[in-house]
Tab-separated table of C-alpha atoms and ligand atoms in Angstrom:
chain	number	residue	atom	x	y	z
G	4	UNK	CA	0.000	0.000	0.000
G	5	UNK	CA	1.277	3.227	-1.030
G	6	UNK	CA	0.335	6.940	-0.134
G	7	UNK	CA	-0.723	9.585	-2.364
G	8	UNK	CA	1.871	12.264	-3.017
G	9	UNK	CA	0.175	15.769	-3.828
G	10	UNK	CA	1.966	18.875	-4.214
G	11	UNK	CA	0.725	22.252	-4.217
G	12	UNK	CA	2.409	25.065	-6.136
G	13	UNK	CA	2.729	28.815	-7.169
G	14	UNK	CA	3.739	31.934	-6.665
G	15	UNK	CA	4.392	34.571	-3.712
G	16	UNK	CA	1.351	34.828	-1.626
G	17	UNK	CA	-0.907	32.411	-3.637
G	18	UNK	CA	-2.630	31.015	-0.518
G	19	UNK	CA	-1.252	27.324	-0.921
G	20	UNK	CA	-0.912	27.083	2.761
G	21	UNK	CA	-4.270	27.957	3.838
G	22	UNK	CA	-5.862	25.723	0.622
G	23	UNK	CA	-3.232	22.522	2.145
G	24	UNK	CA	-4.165	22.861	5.612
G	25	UNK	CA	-8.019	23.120	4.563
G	26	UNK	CA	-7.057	19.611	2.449
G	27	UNK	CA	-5.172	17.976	5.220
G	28	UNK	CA	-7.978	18.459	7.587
G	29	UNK	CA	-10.722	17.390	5.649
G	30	UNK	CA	-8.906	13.906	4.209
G	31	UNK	CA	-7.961	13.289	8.061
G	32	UNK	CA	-11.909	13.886	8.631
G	33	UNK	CA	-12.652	11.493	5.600
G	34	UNK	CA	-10.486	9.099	7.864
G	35	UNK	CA	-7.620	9.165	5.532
G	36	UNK	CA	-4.332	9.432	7.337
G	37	UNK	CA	-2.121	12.524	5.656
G	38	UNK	CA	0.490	15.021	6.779
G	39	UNK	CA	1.322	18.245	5.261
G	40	UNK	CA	4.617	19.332	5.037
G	41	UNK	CA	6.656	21.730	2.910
G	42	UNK	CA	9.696	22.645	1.111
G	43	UNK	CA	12.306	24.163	2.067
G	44	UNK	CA	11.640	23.167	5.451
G	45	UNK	CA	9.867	20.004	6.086
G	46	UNK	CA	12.696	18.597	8.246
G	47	UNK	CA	14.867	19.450	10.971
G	48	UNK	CA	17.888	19.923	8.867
G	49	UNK	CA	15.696	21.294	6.149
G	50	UNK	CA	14.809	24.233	8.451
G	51	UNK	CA	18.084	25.186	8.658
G	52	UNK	CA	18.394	25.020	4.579
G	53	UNK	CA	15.229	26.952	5.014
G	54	UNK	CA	16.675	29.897	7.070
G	55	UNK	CA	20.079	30.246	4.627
G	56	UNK	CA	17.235	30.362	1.541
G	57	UNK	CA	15.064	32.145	1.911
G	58	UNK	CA	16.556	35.146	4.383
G	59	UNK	CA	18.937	37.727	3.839
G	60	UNK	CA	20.498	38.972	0.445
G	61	UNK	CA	18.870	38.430	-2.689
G	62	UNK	CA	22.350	37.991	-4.146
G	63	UNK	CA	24.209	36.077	-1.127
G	64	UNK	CA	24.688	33.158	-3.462
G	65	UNK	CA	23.758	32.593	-7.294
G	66	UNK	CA	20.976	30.354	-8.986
G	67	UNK	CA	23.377	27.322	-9.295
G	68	UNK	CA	23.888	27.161	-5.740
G	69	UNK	CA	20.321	27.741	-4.605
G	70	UNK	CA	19.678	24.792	-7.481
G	71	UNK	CA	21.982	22.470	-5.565
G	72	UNK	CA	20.408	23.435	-1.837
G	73	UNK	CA	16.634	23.021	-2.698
G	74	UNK	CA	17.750	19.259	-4.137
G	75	UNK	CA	19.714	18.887	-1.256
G	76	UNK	CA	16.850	19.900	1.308
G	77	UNK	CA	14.427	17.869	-1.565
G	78	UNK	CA	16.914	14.767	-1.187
G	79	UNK	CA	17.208	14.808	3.035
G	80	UNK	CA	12.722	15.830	2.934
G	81	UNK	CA	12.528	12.416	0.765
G	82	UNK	CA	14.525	10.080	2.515
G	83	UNK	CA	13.676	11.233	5.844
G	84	UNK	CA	9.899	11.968	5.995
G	85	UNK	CA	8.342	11.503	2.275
G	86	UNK	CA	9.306	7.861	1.349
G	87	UNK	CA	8.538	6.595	4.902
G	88	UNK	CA	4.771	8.242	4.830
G	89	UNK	CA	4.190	7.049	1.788
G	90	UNK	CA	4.880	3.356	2.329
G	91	UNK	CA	3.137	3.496	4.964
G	92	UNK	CA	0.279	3.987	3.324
G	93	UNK	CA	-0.138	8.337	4.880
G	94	UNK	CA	-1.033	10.713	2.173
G	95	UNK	CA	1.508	13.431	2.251
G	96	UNK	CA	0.643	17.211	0.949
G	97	UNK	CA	3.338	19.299	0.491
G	98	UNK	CA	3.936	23.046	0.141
G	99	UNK	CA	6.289	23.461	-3.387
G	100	UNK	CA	8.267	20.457	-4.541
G	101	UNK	CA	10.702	19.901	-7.568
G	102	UNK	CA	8.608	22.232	-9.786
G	103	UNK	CA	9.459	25.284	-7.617
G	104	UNK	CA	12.956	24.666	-8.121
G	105	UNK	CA	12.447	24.741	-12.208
G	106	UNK	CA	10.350	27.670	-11.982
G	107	UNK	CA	12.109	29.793	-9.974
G	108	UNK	CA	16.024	28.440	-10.465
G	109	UNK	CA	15.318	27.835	-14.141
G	110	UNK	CA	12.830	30.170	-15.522
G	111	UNK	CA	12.972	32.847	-12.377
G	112	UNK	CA	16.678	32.988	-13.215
G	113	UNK	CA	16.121	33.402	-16.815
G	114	UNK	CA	17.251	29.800	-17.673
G	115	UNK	CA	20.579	30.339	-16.666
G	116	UNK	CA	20.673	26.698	-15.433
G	117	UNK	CA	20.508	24.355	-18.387
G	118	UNK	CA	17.244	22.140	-18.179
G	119	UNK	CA	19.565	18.972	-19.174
G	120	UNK	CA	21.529	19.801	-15.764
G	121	UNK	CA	18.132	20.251	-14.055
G	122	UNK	CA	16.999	17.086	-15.019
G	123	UNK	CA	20.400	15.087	-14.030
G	124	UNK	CA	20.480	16.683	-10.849
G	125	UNK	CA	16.845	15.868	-9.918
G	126	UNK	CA	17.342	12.266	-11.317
G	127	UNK	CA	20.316	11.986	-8.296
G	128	UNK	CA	18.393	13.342	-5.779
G	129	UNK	CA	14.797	11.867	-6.374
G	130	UNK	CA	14.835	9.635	-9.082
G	131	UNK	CA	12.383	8.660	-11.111
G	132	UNK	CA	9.681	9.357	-8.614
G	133	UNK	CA	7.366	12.268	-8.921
G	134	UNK	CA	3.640	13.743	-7.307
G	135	UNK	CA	0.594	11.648	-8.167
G	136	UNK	CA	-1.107	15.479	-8.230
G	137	UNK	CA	0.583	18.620	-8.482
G	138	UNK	CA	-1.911	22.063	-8.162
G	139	UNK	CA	-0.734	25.492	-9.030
G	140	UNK	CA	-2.407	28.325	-7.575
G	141	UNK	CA	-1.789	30.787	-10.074
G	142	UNK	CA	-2.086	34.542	-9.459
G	143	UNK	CA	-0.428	37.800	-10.859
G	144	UNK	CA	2.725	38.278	-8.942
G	145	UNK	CA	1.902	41.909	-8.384
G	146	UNK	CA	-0.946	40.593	-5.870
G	147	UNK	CA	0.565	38.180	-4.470
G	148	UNK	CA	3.530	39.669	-3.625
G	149	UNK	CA	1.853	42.279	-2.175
G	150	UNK	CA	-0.149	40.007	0.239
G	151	UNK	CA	3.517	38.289	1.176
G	152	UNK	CA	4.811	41.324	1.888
G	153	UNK	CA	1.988	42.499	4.835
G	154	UNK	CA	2.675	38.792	5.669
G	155	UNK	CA	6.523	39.378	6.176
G	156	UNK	CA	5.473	42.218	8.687
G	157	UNK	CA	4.548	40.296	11.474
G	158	UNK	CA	7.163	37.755	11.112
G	159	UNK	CA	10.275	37.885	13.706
G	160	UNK	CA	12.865	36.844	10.864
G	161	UNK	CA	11.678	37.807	7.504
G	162	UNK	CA	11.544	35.303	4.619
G	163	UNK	CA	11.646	37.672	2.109
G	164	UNK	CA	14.665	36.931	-0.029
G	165	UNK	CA	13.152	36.237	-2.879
G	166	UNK	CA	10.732	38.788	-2.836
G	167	UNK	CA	13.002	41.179	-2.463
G	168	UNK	CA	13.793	40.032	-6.065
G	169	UNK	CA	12.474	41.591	-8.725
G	170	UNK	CA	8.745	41.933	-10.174
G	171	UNK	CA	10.440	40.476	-13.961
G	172	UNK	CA	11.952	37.425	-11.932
G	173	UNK	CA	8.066	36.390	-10.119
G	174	UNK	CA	6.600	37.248	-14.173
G	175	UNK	CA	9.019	34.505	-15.259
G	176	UNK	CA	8.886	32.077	-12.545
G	177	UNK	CA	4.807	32.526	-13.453
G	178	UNK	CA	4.645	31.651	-16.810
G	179	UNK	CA	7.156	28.788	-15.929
G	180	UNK	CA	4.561	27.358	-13.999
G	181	UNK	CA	2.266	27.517	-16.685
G	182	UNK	CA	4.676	26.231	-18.851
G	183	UNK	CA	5.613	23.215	-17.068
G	184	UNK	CA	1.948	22.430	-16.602
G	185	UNK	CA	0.958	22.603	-20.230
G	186	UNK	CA	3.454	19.694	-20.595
G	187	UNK	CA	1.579	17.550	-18.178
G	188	UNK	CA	-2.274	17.940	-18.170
G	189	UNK	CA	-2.131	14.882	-16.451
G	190	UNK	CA	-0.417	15.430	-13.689
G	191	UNK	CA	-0.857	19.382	-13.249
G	192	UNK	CA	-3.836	21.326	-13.003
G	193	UNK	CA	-3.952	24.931	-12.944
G	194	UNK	CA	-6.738	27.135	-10.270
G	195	UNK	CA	-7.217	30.525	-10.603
G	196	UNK	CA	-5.980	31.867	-7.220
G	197	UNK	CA	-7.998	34.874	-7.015
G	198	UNK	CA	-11.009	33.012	-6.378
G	199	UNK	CA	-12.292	32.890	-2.189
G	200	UNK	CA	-10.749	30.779	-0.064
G	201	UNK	CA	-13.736	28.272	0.256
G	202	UNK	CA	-14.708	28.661	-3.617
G	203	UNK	CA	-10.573	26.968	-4.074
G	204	UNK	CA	-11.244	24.547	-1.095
G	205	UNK	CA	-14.225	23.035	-2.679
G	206	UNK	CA	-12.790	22.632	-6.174
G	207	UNK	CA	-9.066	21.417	-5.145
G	208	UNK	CA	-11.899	18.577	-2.891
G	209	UNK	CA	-13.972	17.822	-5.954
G	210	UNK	CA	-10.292	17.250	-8.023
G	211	UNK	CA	-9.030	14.561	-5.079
G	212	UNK	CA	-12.179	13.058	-4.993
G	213	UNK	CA	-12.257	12.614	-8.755
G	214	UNK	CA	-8.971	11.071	-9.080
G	215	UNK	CA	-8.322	9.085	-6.147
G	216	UNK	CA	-11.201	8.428	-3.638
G	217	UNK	CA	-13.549	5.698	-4.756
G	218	UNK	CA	-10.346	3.752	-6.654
G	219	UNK	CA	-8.204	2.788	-4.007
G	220	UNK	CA	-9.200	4.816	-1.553
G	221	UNK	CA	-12.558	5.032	0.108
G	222	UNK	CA	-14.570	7.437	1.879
G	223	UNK	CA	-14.699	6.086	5.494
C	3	TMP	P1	7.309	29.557	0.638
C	3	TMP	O1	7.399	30.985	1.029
C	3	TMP	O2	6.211	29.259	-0.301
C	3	TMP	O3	7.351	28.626	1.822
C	3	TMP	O4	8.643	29.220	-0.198
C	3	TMP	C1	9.883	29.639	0.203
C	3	TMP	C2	10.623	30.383	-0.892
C	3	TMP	O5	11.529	29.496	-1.541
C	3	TMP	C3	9.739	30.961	-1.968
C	3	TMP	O6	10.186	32.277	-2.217
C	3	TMP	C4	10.014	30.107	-3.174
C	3	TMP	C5	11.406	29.605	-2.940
C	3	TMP	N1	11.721	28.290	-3.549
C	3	TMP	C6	12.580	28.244	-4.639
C	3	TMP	O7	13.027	29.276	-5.124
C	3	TMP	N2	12.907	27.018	-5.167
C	3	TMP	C7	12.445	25.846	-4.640
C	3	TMP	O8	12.768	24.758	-5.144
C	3	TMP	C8	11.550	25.912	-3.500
C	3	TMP	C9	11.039	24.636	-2.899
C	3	TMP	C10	11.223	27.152	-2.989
């Protein structure tokens, strides 16, 4: 028995973690075991990766070497906590995944990175595994960044590195997103973020439920 792996995705202040802690609670009221977790971050060591990426400078270190610290938080997040969920059967929902890393290293950057490198290095560090469900929350960076912003205000150590970056860099890393997803209708699916908070919860609901409760998983 194997977990479902979904990942949620998008922009500066898109509302993923509201819409994933909305999800986690109502599959753990379904009687589905989950967790949420997130990236950077979702371990102890990966809090610490967390604090040297996303504080400080904008231009402490270059795309290359963020590149290499997101796999290597991605890498110690799998081993540690995802794999281990998962076999056990627990759903795991997590905030960003591998995607964030191509559209913000790769297309943020202005595809500085090669995607063949991309690829190699995310073959090392995760293989040939990848989300059953991926969900952008897409919304014009000027608004979201906005709402991250008043966000960073009442935080003690502000996580605003990258939106101290500029608006150009969030346009790109956007219409990455959009990009990736058009390869991959499968596997991606694209909500207009803009929408209320319980309009997105019942929608990303109605999307689980359609793919994976009733096949082989079951409403308790
Ligand atoms: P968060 O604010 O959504 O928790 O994400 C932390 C920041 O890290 C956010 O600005 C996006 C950035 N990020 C990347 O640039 N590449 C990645 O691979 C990941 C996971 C996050």
């Amino acid at each position: 028995m194997s977990g479902i792996f979904i990942t949620f995705e998008g922009g500066e202040g898109c509302g993923k973690s509201t819409q994933i802690k909305l999800l986690n609670d109502y599959l753990n009221e379904q009687g589905i075991q989950s967790i949420s977790t997130r990236e950077p971050g979702g371990t102890e060591i990966g809090a610490e990766l967390r604090r040297i990426l996303v504080t400080g400078d904008k231009s402490k270190f270059d795309g290359v070497a963020e590149t290499l610290l997101y796999f290597a938080d991605r890498r110690i997040h799998l081993t540690n906590k995802i794999w281990p969920a998962l076999k056990e059967g627990t759903w795991v929902i997590s905030d960003r995944f591998a995607d964030s890393t191509t559209a913000y290293q790769f297309y943020g950057h202005g595809k500085k990175i090669e995607m063949a490198d991309l690829k190699a290095i995310y073959k090392l560090a995760v293989g040939t595994f990848e989300p059953d469900l991926t969900i952008i929350l897409d919304i014009d960076p000027e608004i979201g960044l906005r709402r991250s912003f008043s966000k960073a205000d009442g935080m003690a150590v502000k996580e605003t590195r990258f939106e101290s970056i500029g608006l150009e860099f969030h346009q790109n890393m956007r219409r990455g997103f959009l990009e990736i997803a058009k390869e991959n209708p499968q596997r991606y699916v694209v909500l207009d973020a803009n929408k209320t908070i319980e309009e997105m919860h019942k929608e990303i609901v109605e999307l689980v439920e359609q793919r994976f409760i009733g096949k082989q998983w079951k409403l308790i």
